[in-house]
Amino acid sequence: MKITKDLYQGSLALLTDFYQITMAYAYWKSGKANEVATFNLFFRKNPFQSGFTIAAGLDYVIDFCRNFHFDPSDLKYLGEMKNKDGALTFEPAFIHYLEKMEFSCDVEAVEEGTVIFPHMPIVKVTGPLVQCQLLETPLLNIINFQTLIATKAARICVAAKGDPVLEFGLRRAQGIDGALAASRASYIGGCTSTSNVMAGKLFGIPVSGTHAHSWIMSFDSEIEAFKAYAVAFPEKCVFLVDTYDTINGVKNAIEVGLWMREQGHELFGIRIDSGDLAYYSTIARKMLDEAGFLDVKIVASNDLDEHIITSLKIQEAAINVWGVGTKLVTAYDQPALGAVYKLAAIKNDYGVWEPKVKVSQQSIKINIPGRQEVVRFLKDGKAIADMICLEGALDDSKEFLIIDPNDSTKRKKIKTTNLEVVPLLKTIFKAGKKVYRRPSIDAIRINAQANLQQFDKAHKRLVNPHIYPVGLEEKLFEMRTSLVLKMKNYEGE
Amino acid sequence: MKITKDLYQGSLALLTDFYQITMAYAYWKSGKANEVATFNLFFRKNPFQSGFTIAAGLDYVIDFCRNFHFDPSDLKYLGEMKNKDGALTFEPAFIHYLEKMEFSCDVEAVEEGTVIFPHMPIVKVTGPLVQCQLLETPLLNIINFQTLIATKAARICVAAKGDPVLEFGLRRAQGIDGALAASRASYIGGCTSTSNVMAGKLFGIPVSGTHAHSWIMSFDSEIEAFKAYAVAFPEKCVFLVDTYDTINGVKNAIEVGLWMREQGHELFGIRIDSGDLAYYSTIARKMLDEAGFLDVKIVASNDLDEHIITSLKIQEAAINVWGVGTKLVTAYDQPALGAVYKLAAIKNDYGVWEPKVKVSQQSIKINIPGRQEVVRFLKDGKAIADMICLEGALDDSKEFLIIDPNDSTKRKKIKTTNLEVVPLLKTIFKAGKKVYRRPSIDAIRINAQANLQQFDKAHKRLVNPHIYPVGLEEKLFEMRTSLVLKMKNYEGE
């Protein structure tokens, strides 16, 4: 999928915060534009009080980077920008510098569908300071949202316990791409299909949908409406039964189902979109069974999320298929993932990487400095811990101590004998050239399922999950601590 | 602004729910495709427990309708779609029918920036059933989101009491257009600028932004970083002071401010992005004033919304400019407006409009049938009530009884003598031709301010607002009641 080619015209280079452009200008003015830096994209808390998060959005990031350039219209816009006094904001030579800019960064990233956790770098960008900076905002925009929605979808699928989950949030999504990207991420997270036809076309996701209340209302009677629909779609025909009265709607669906059977067709399902879903689904199931429609599916919708689905499951509602919209595609209970993108290291004049840290009054806002790797330790196919370490640390040792970045008393010893050690960061771009082969969306979806399988169900519990251990390797932990203490002292605390 | 031309390639006709396509097919199969219908787009509750809502999104809707057609690639996608048994889902003659389809609807709508309320039609579409249906999902997607964000922005501006509010939500917005559309709607709702450079270019919105923590971290010292930034931007220079230690950051900003003054420049402001904003802004103000920087602005940011701004105002925090991101662009406390699009009337074989109603177990889900108008009554420039009535009702009378659609005991008599009667729906398209002249985004923003001025401040209160009266004209109320009773009876309750 080439989102920027298929959907968007030209470059998206201006899809960034203005301060990235002003900083680019100031880096350029002060001769620092080509200093080489590493930035890490990471988040500090799983969303939804979840025990896990599912990575998504990398495919958009790849498109963004491959297509990165300033169009003539972008350059014109920036080149004509003026201060209050009428002077040009940016010198023409800087505009020319942007015109010549070619994407030349190294990008490493966790693959889409991977289970991820707080603090670990999800995307790691190394390159000229100016380019790293210009990428900050679009990368955050893309990864924050798709990761959020893939995680929400995975949670909803956990609640549905293997039942199909249909995503149909387009009408309530946040903008055009808010819908498209949500459909994509929902599919990665485990949904079966989307209602969004454009998402189907662009991403190759299965689409599904039948009819609305307006279909029924446009006929003189519900029976007439059902029959006309069945004529058009004798296969996979699903009747919406609650336009006027749900029980009567089920009666009419059965009547038309019998009429279809006379013609050699089988009714596929009914949908209930309002009222008490536990109550009506149970009655509808009984009515359908008694009429000989044991295989007819009951689809339910109406502001569902993982918690309502869990409640309906506990009540033994007779629902086979779940239609989920608003609560999924807007991640209603937490509509933003707070991932950030922080400078981790700069190469000094002698070619040595200097780790960088941002100190903060809020301890959780202190980043992890230095050039990092992330590995997952698996025992008999089950994930037991993740480690964030400095590059090269893996070569040095077969035994590690990992320490929780927020609580130095939480420690875990790992001996790698008999463990599978899986590096999570893959090389995506090398000096601006793509070296990664993109998997299909179905492969990504399968990867997410396989990843989730590696984790104990206690980590996947929807409420109060067991916390999976992710720690800093001892040397990284110590380097961070001493750097923070030095910065605090240096700046006069 | 031509969003579909400037940003998106080709048609967005597939940006719709699959069930709109299946219904289109079934309408076409059953010979109903060209029946003429009217659909209304409306919402049932103000978002955020607000006393008002601000309409936004019409400009995108206009682009969508003008550009409405099925591209060859859309037709190929639909034409090749297959059922499980391998048969084509849609007959080739239907694909040909879509290929020839030209937008031919009448569209009436409330102008952007208008203060609106539950139940009133915001967009009213009249035309062939099939076209009305295909428009449902994209119109909801566009209007729901932009209206939500314009309203959130207006609330935040109410809290800021005239201080500038800068929107910088791009990194946390829901997708690419989730950010762009949010920047647009935020500006309409009253924000001063956006950080999103692409929104600046596409919509002509002012952009703003200075530098990030990474700018500071890339230098050996904070003072050096401030100086380098001041060299690049001697005008409108704002220093972020909390990279290491806020108090020390203010000291350094003052030192560099004095250095700038020696060279004939004045520091514009400082920004605080973490920690206790009330506490640090007050100390910073004192330090700046004592150093002779009485005009230096203090910009605050960090998860702000209307409630935190109100609290900081009550605490007399020394903040002059508010930077708002995540909570604004995702409408964090209510990330979706639940507007719906319902069939209101169908023209029968004799050319007479038949009102249509969807009955529901949930009373609030019963729509208002028939072809409607909406008027606002103003007395001395102040809005006193809105009335939803059947077309033509205004010609018949100078005195009206309006009834709350959800509580028939809430009634209000309106005599139009000495009142200004303002129809809210404007004609946008007539038989598919645009007849409306689009205002500039600045004119829309001014319209929103002027509209808000018409309402008593009790309606604009952020918590527990006084409810503004919006009622159904008596005849419409009675028609709706008798139609609902008839439908309930007819369907066997």
mmCIF file with all atom_site columns, C-alpha atoms in Angstrom, chain A residues 220-377:
data_model
loop_
_atom_site.group_PDB
_atom_site.id
_atom_site.type_symbol
_atom_site.label_atom_id
_atom_site.label_alt_id
_atom_site.label_comp_id
_atom_site.label_asym_id
_atom_site.label_entity_id
_atom_site.label_seq_id
_atom_site.pdbx_PDB_ins_code
_atom_site.Cartn_x
_atom_site.Cartn_y
_atom_site.Cartn_z
_atom_site.occupancy
_atom_site.B_iso_or_equiv
_atom_site.pdbx_formal_charge
_atom_site.auth_seq_id
_atom_site.auth_comp_id
_atom_site.auth_asym_id
_atom_site.auth_atom_id
_atom_site.pdbx_PDB_model_num
ATOM 1   C CA . ASP A 1 220 ? -44.397 0.432   2.644  1.00 0.00 ? 220 ASP A CA 1
ATOM 2   C CA . SER A 1 221 ? -43.717 -2.559  4.898  1.00 0.00 ? 221 SER A CA 1
ATOM 3   C CA . GLU A 1 222 ? -40.794 -4.308  6.548  1.00 0.00 ? 222 GLU A CA 1
ATOM 4   C CA . ILE A 1 223 ? -41.609 -7.624  4.823  1.00 0.00 ? 223 ILE A CA 1
ATOM 5   C CA . GLU A 1 224 ? -41.581 -5.983  1.426  1.00 0.00 ? 224 GLU A CA 1
ATOM 6   C CA . ALA A 1 225 ? -38.205 -4.371  2.257  1.00 0.00 ? 225 ALA A CA 1
ATOM 7   C CA . PHE A 1 226 ? -36.666 -7.678  3.436  1.00 0.00 ? 226 PHE A CA 1
ATOM 8   C CA . LYS A 1 227 ? -37.892 -9.459  0.304  1.00 0.00 ? 227 LYS A CA 1
ATOM 9   C CA . ALA A 1 228 ? -36.483 -6.797  -2.022 1.00 0.00 ? 228 ALA A CA 1
ATOM 10  C CA . TYR A 1 229 ? -33.147 -7.018  -0.243 1.00 0.00 ? 229 TYR A CA 1
ATOM 11  C CA . ALA A 1 230 ? -33.115 -10.814 -0.449 1.00 0.00 ? 230 ALA A CA 1
ATOM 12  C CA . VAL A 1 231 ? -33.713 -10.619 -4.195 1.00 0.00 ? 231 VAL A CA 1
ATOM 13  C CA . ALA A 1 232 ? -30.589 -8.465  -4.590 1.00 0.00 ? 232 ALA A CA 1
ATOM 14  C CA . PHE A 1 233 ? -28.468 -10.473 -2.125 1.00 0.00 ? 233 PHE A CA 1
ATOM 15  C CA . PRO A 1 234 ? -29.692 -14.050 -1.807 1.00 0.00 ? 234 PRO A CA 1
ATOM 16  C CA . GLU A 1 235 ? -26.268 -15.001 -0.358 1.00 0.00 ? 235 GLU A CA 1
ATOM 17  C CA . LYS A 1 236 ? -24.983 -13.518 2.938  1.00 0.00 ? 236 LYS A CA 1
ATOM 18  C CA . CYS A 1 237 ? -28.290 -11.737 3.481  1.00 0.00 ? 237 CYS A CA 1
ATOM 19  C CA . VAL A 1 238 ? -28.534 -10.065 6.917  1.00 0.00 ? 238 VAL A CA 1
ATOM 20  C CA . PHE A 1 239 ? -31.764 -8.297  7.956  1.00 0.00 ? 239 PHE A CA 1
ATOM 21  C CA . LEU A 1 240 ? -31.760 -5.351  10.353 1.00 0.00 ? 240 LEU A CA 1
ATOM 22  C CA . VAL A 1 241 ? -34.750 -6.142  12.556 1.00 0.00 ? 241 VAL A CA 1
ATOM 23  C CA . ASP A 1 242 ? -35.175 -3.121  14.863 1.00 0.00 ? 242 ASP A CA 1
ATOM 24  C CA . THR A 1 243 ? -36.494 -0.353  12.617 1.00 0.00 ? 243 THR A CA 1
ATOM 25  C CA . TYR A 1 244 ? -39.970 -0.445  14.194 1.00 0.00 ? 244 TYR A CA 1
ATOM 26  C CA . ASP A 1 245 ? -40.203 -3.248  16.759 1.00 0.00 ? 245 ASP A CA 1
ATOM 27  C CA . THR A 1 246 ? -37.490 -5.836  17.305 1.00 0.00 ? 246 THR A CA 1
ATOM 28  C CA . ILE A 1 247 ? -39.651 -8.884  18.078 1.00 0.00 ? 247 ILE A CA 1
ATOM 29  C CA . ASN A 1 248 ? -41.908 -8.191  15.128 1.00 0.00 ? 248 ASN A CA 1
ATOM 30  C CA . GLY A 1 249 ? -38.803 -7.600  13.024 1.00 0.00 ? 249 GLY A CA 1
ATOM 31  C CA . VAL A 1 250 ? -37.521 -11.089 13.896 1.00 0.00 ? 250 VAL A CA 1
ATOM 32  C CA . LYS A 1 251 ? -40.944 -12.539 12.999 1.00 0.00 ? 251 LYS A CA 1
ATOM 33  C CA . ASN A 1 252 ? -40.783 -10.806 9.619  1.00 0.00 ? 252 ASN A CA 1
ATOM 34  C CA . ALA A 1 253 ? -37.187 -11.974 9.083  1.00 0.00 ? 253 ALA A CA 1
ATOM 35  C CA . ILE A 1 254 ? -38.313 -15.558 9.737  1.00 0.00 ? 254 ILE A CA 1
ATOM 36  C CA . GLU A 1 255 ? -41.224 -15.190 7.329  1.00 0.00 ? 255 GLU A CA 1
ATOM 37  C CA . VAL A 1 256 ? -38.916 -13.895 4.591  1.00 0.00 ? 256 VAL A CA 1
ATOM 38  C CA . GLY A 1 257 ? -36.326 -16.546 5.544  1.00 0.00 ? 257 GLY A CA 1
ATOM 39  C CA . LEU A 1 258 ? -38.906 -19.264 4.845  1.00 0.00 ? 258 LEU A CA 1
ATOM 40  C CA . TRP A 1 259 ? -39.798 -17.569 1.560  1.00 0.00 ? 259 TRP A CA 1
ATOM 41  C CA . MET A 1 260 ? -36.073 -17.520 0.625  1.00 0.00 ? 260 MET A CA 1
ATOM 42  C CA . ARG A 1 261 ? -35.765 -21.206 1.525  1.00 0.00 ? 261 ARG A CA 1
ATOM 43  C CA . GLU A 1 262 ? -38.573 -22.044 -0.936 1.00 0.00 ? 262 GLU A CA 1
ATOM 44  C CA . GLN A 1 263 ? -36.327 -20.526 -3.590 1.00 0.00 ? 263 GLN A CA 1
ATOM 45  C CA . GLY A 1 264 ? -33.296 -22.459 -2.526 1.00 0.00 ? 264 GLY A CA 1
ATOM 46  C CA . HIS A 1 265 ? -31.558 -19.738 -0.504 1.00 0.00 ? 265 HIS A CA 1
ATOM 47  C CA . GLU A 1 266 ? -30.639 -19.598 3.166  1.00 0.00 ? 266 GLU A CA 1
ATOM 48  C CA . LEU A 1 267 ? -30.927 -16.457 5.311  1.00 0.00 ? 267 LEU A CA 1
ATOM 49  C CA . PHE A 1 268 ? -27.440 -15.666 6.689  1.00 0.00 ? 268 PHE A CA 1
ATOM 50  C CA . GLY A 1 269 ? -28.232 -13.501 9.700  1.00 0.00 ? 269 GLY A CA 1
ATOM 51  C CA . ILE A 1 270 ? -30.156 -10.773 11.477 1.00 0.00 ? 270 ILE A CA 1
ATOM 52  C CA . ARG A 1 271 ? -28.809 -7.613  13.107 1.00 0.00 ? 271 ARG A CA 1
ATOM 53  C CA . ILE A 1 272 ? -29.990 -5.872  16.280 1.00 0.00 ? 272 ILE A CA 1
ATOM 54  C CA . ASP A 1 273 ? -28.795 -2.254  16.616 1.00 0.00 ? 273 ASP A CA 1
ATOM 55  C CA . SER A 1 274 ? -30.688 -0.870  19.626 1.00 0.00 ? 274 SER A CA 1
ATOM 56  C CA . GLY A 1 275 ? -32.396 -1.775  22.862 1.00 0.00 ? 275 GLY A CA 1
ATOM 57  C CA . ASP A 1 276 ? -31.253 -4.383  25.368 1.00 0.00 ? 276 ASP A CA 1
ATOM 58  C CA . LEU A 1 277 ? -28.965 -6.632  23.349 1.00 0.00 ? 277 LEU A CA 1
ATOM 59  C CA . ALA A 1 278 ? -28.816 -9.458  25.905 1.00 0.00 ? 278 ALA A CA 1
ATOM 60  C CA . TYR A 1 279 ? -32.613 -9.620  26.166 1.00 0.00 ? 279 TYR A CA 1
ATOM 61  C CA . TYR A 1 280 ? -33.462 -9.300  22.478 1.00 0.00 ? 280 TYR A CA 1
ATOM 62  C CA . SER A 1 281 ? -30.682 -11.585 21.219 1.00 0.00 ? 281 SER A CA 1
ATOM 63  C CA . THR A 1 282 ? -31.860 -14.380 23.525 1.00 0.00 ? 282 THR A CA 1
ATOM 64  C CA . ILE A 1 283 ? -35.476 -14.054 22.387 1.00 0.00 ? 283 ILE A CA 1
ATOM 65  C CA . ALA A 1 284 ? -34.435 -13.799 18.746 1.00 0.00 ? 284 ALA A CA 1
ATOM 66  C CA . ARG A 1 285 ? -32.278 -16.957 19.057 1.00 0.00 ? 285 ARG A CA 1
ATOM 67  C CA . LYS A 1 286 ? -35.202 -18.888 20.509 1.00 0.00 ? 286 LYS A CA 1
ATOM 68  C CA . MET A 1 287 ? -37.565 -17.690 17.769 1.00 0.00 ? 287 MET A CA 1
ATOM 69  C CA . LEU A 1 288 ? -35.054 -18.493 15.022 1.00 0.00 ? 288 LEU A CA 1
ATOM 70  C CA . ASP A 1 289 ? -34.279 -21.938 16.434 1.00 0.00 ? 289 ASP A CA 1
ATOM 71  C CA . GLU A 1 290 ? -37.955 -22.810 16.798 1.00 0.00 ? 290 GLU A CA 1
ATOM 72  C CA . ALA A 1 291 ? -38.540 -21.793 13.178 1.00 0.00 ? 291 ALA A CA 1
ATOM 73  C CA . GLY A 1 292 ? -35.699 -24.061 12.043 1.00 0.00 ? 292 GLY A CA 1
ATOM 74  C CA . PHE A 1 293 ? -33.084 -21.366 11.481 1.00 0.00 ? 293 PHE A CA 1
ATOM 75  C CA . LEU A 1 294 ? -30.386 -22.831 13.725 1.00 0.00 ? 294 LEU A CA 1
ATOM 76  C CA . ASP A 1 295 ? -27.543 -21.514 11.558 1.00 0.00 ? 295 ASP A CA 1
ATOM 77  C CA . VAL A 1 296 ? -28.774 -17.949 11.218 1.00 0.00 ? 296 VAL A CA 1
ATOM 78  C CA . LYS A 1 297 ? -26.235 -15.625 12.874 1.00 0.00 ? 297 LYS A CA 1
ATOM 79  C CA . ILE A 1 298 ? -27.179 -12.832 15.237 1.00 0.00 ? 298 ILE A CA 1
ATOM 80  C CA . VAL A 1 299 ? -25.139 -9.666  14.693 1.00 0.00 ? 299 VAL A CA 1
ATOM 81  C CA . ALA A 1 300 ? -25.209 -7.016  17.424 1.00 0.00 ? 300 ALA A CA 1
ATOM 82  C CA . SER A 1 301 ? -24.124 -3.375  17.302 1.00 0.00 ? 301 SER A CA 1
ATOM 83  C CA . ASN A 1 302 ? -24.692 -0.104  19.227 1.00 0.00 ? 302 ASN A CA 1
ATOM 84  C CA . ASP A 1 303 ? -21.755 1.562   20.988 1.00 0.00 ? 303 ASP A CA 1
ATOM 85  C CA . LEU A 1 304 ? -19.979 -1.695  21.801 1.00 0.00 ? 304 LEU A CA 1
ATOM 86  C CA . ASP A 1 305 ? -16.506 -1.906  23.300 1.00 0.00 ? 305 ASP A CA 1
ATOM 87  C CA . GLU A 1 306 ? -14.485 -4.606  25.092 1.00 0.00 ? 306 GLU A CA 1
ATOM 88  C CA . HIS A 1 307 ? -16.232 -4.007  28.400 1.00 0.00 ? 307 HIS A CA 1
ATOM 89  C CA . ILE A 1 308 ? -19.795 -4.196  27.037 1.00 0.00 ? 308 ILE A CA 1
ATOM 90  C CA . ILE A 1 309 ? -18.914 -7.277  24.991 1.00 0.00 ? 309 ILE A CA 1
ATOM 91  C CA . THR A 1 310 ? -17.482 -8.918  28.120 1.00 0.00 ? 310 THR A CA 1
ATOM 92  C CA . SER A 1 311 ? -20.665 -8.098  30.014 1.00 0.00 ? 311 SER A CA 1
ATOM 93  C CA . LEU A 1 312 ? -22.847 -9.517  27.222 1.00 0.00 ? 312 LEU A CA 1
ATOM 94  C CA . LYS A 1 313 ? -20.705 -12.681 27.163 1.00 0.00 ? 313 LYS A CA 1
ATOM 95  C CA . ILE A 1 314 ? -21.158 -13.087 30.929 1.00 0.00 ? 314 ILE A CA 1
ATOM 96  C CA . GLN A 1 315 ? -24.920 -12.699 30.470 1.00 0.00 ? 315 GLN A CA 1
ATOM 97  C CA . GLU A 1 316 ? -24.782 -15.398 27.766 1.00 0.00 ? 316 GLU A CA 1
ATOM 98  C CA . ALA A 1 317 ? -26.299 -13.095 25.148 1.00 0.00 ? 317 ALA A CA 1
ATOM 99  C CA . ALA A 1 318 ? -26.976 -15.074 21.958 1.00 0.00 ? 318 ALA A CA 1
ATOM 100 C CA . ILE A 1 319 ? -24.704 -12.946 19.803 1.00 0.00 ? 319 ILE A CA 1
ATOM 101 C CA . ASN A 1 320 ? -22.431 -14.492 17.148 1.00 0.00 ? 320 ASN A CA 1
ATOM 102 C CA . VAL A 1 321 ? -20.955 -11.458 15.426 1.00 0.00 ? 321 VAL A CA 1
ATOM 103 C CA . TRP A 1 322 ? -19.995 -8.069  16.899 1.00 0.00 ? 322 TRP A CA 1
ATOM 104 C CA . GLY A 1 323 ? -20.238 -4.803  14.994 1.00 0.00 ? 323 GLY A CA 1
ATOM 105 C CA . VAL A 1 324 ? -18.025 -2.159  16.551 1.00 0.00 ? 324 VAL A CA 1
ATOM 106 C CA . GLY A 1 325 ? -17.758 1.483   15.484 1.00 0.00 ? 325 GLY A CA 1
ATOM 107 C CA . THR A 1 326 ? -17.287 4.696   17.450 1.00 0.00 ? 326 THR A CA 1
ATOM 108 C CA . LYS A 1 327 ? -15.682 3.213   20.550 1.00 0.00 ? 327 LYS A CA 1
ATOM 109 C CA . LEU A 1 328 ? -13.078 1.390   18.449 1.00 0.00 ? 328 LEU A CA 1
ATOM 110 C CA . VAL A 1 329 ? -12.097 3.886   15.761 1.00 0.00 ? 329 VAL A CA 1
ATOM 111 C CA . THR A 1 330 ? -11.853 6.873   18.113 1.00 0.00 ? 330 THR A CA 1
ATOM 112 C CA . ALA A 1 331 ? -10.409 4.804   21.001 1.00 0.00 ? 331 ALA A CA 1
ATOM 113 C CA . TYR A 1 332 ? -13.186 6.458   22.949 1.00 0.00 ? 332 TYR A CA 1
ATOM 114 C CA . ASP A 1 333 ? -11.921 5.921   26.479 1.00 0.00 ? 333 ASP A CA 1
ATOM 115 C CA . GLN A 1 334 ? -8.425  7.156   25.624 1.00 0.00 ? 334 GLN A CA 1
ATOM 116 C CA . PRO A 1 335 ? -8.369  8.872   22.250 1.00 0.00 ? 335 PRO A CA 1
ATOM 117 C CA . ALA A 1 336 ? -4.610  9.536   22.129 1.00 0.00 ? 336 ALA A CA 1
ATOM 118 C CA . LEU A 1 337 ? -1.492  7.527   22.792 1.00 0.00 ? 337 LEU A CA 1
ATOM 119 C CA . GLY A 1 338 ? 1.106   9.852   24.258 1.00 0.00 ? 338 GLY A CA 1
ATOM 120 C CA . ALA A 1 339 ? 4.137   8.548   22.396 1.00 0.00 ? 339 ALA A CA 1
ATOM 121 C CA . VAL A 1 340 ? 7.045   11.002  22.207 1.00 0.00 ? 340 VAL A CA 1
ATOM 122 C CA . TYR A 1 341 ? 10.199  11.314  20.088 1.00 0.00 ? 341 TYR A CA 1
ATOM 123 C CA . LYS A 1 342 ? 13.290  12.290  21.980 1.00 0.00 ? 342 LYS A CA 1
ATOM 124 C CA . LEU A 1 343 ? 16.909  13.006  21.187 1.00 0.00 ? 343 LEU A CA 1
ATOM 125 C CA . ALA A 1 344 ? 18.910  10.064  22.591 1.00 0.00 ? 344 ALA A CA 1
ATOM 126 C CA . ALA A 1 345 ? 22.443  10.710  21.315 1.00 0.00 ? 345 ALA A CA 1
ATOM 127 C CA . ILE A 1 346 ? 24.567  13.035  19.180 1.00 0.00 ? 346 ILE A CA 1
ATOM 128 C CA . LYS A 1 347 ? 27.808  12.140  17.453 1.00 0.00 ? 347 LYS A CA 1
ATOM 129 C CA . ASN A 1 348 ? 30.487  14.581  18.591 1.00 0.00 ? 348 ASN A CA 1
ATOM 130 C CA . ASP A 1 349 ? 33.291  16.099  16.543 1.00 0.00 ? 349 ASP A CA 1
ATOM 131 C CA . TYR A 1 350 ? 35.429  13.029  17.195 1.00 0.00 ? 350 TYR A CA 1
ATOM 132 C CA . GLY A 1 351 ? 32.785  10.650  15.875 1.00 0.00 ? 351 GLY A CA 1
ATOM 133 C CA . VAL A 1 352 ? 31.810  9.418   19.341 1.00 0.00 ? 352 VAL A CA 1
ATOM 134 C CA . TRP A 1 353 ? 28.141  9.043   20.318 1.00 0.00 ? 353 TRP A CA 1
ATOM 135 C CA . GLU A 1 354 ? 27.244  11.247  23.294 1.00 0.00 ? 354 GLU A CA 1
ATOM 136 C CA . PRO A 1 355 ? 24.101  10.135  25.116 1.00 0.00 ? 355 PRO A CA 1
ATOM 137 C CA . LYS A 1 356 ? 21.525  12.900  25.721 1.00 0.00 ? 356 LYS A CA 1
ATOM 138 C CA . VAL A 1 357 ? 18.909  13.185  28.422 1.00 0.00 ? 357 VAL A CA 1
ATOM 139 C CA . LYS A 1 358 ? 16.038  15.571  29.118 1.00 0.00 ? 358 LYS A CA 1
ATOM 140 C CA . VAL A 1 359 ? 15.640  16.081  32.840 1.00 0.00 ? 359 VAL A CA 1
ATOM 141 C CA . SER A 1 360 ? 12.164  16.915  34.124 1.00 0.00 ? 360 SER A CA 1
ATOM 142 C CA . GLN A 1 361 ? 10.358  17.710  37.344 1.00 0.00 ? 361 GLN A CA 1
ATOM 143 C CA . GLN A 1 362 ? 8.192   14.699  36.419 1.00 0.00 ? 362 GLN A CA 1
ATOM 144 C CA . SER A 1 363 ? 10.417  11.588  36.705 1.00 0.00 ? 363 SER A CA 1
ATOM 145 C CA . ILE A 1 364 ? 8.372   9.640   34.155 1.00 0.00 ? 364 ILE A CA 1
ATOM 146 C CA . LYS A 1 365 ? 9.233   12.337  31.577 1.00 0.00 ? 365 LYS A CA 1
ATOM 147 C CA . ILE A 1 366 ? 13.003  11.626  31.774 1.00 0.00 ? 366 ILE A CA 1
ATOM 148 C CA . ASN A 1 367 ? 14.010  9.804   28.596 1.00 0.00 ? 367 ASN A CA 1
ATOM 149 C CA . ILE A 1 368 ? 16.443  6.908   28.201 1.00 0.00 ? 368 ILE A CA 1
ATOM 150 C CA . PRO A 1 369 ? 19.702  8.206   26.731 1.00 0.00 ? 369 PRO A CA 1
ATOM 151 C CA . GLY A 1 370 ? 22.102  6.516   24.338 1.00 0.00 ? 370 GLY A CA 1
ATOM 152 C CA . ARG A 1 371 ? 21.854  4.282   21.289 1.00 0.00 ? 371 ARG A CA 1
ATOM 153 C CA . GLN A 1 372 ? 19.673  1.364   22.244 1.00 0.00 ? 372 GLN A CA 1
ATOM 154 C CA . GLU A 1 373 ? 18.642  -2.113  21.232 1.00 0.00 ? 373 GLU A CA 1
ATOM 155 C CA . VAL A 1 374 ? 15.587  -4.047  22.412 1.00 0.00 ? 374 VAL A CA 1
ATOM 156 C CA . VAL A 1 375 ? 15.389  -7.805  22.834 1.00 0.00 ? 375 VAL A CA 1
ATOM 157 C CA . ARG A 1 376 ? 12.656  -10.201 23.879 1.00 0.00 ? 376 ARG A CA 1
ATOM 158 C CA . PHE A 1 377 ? 13.536  -13.352 25.785 1.00 0.00 ? 377 PHE A CA 1
#
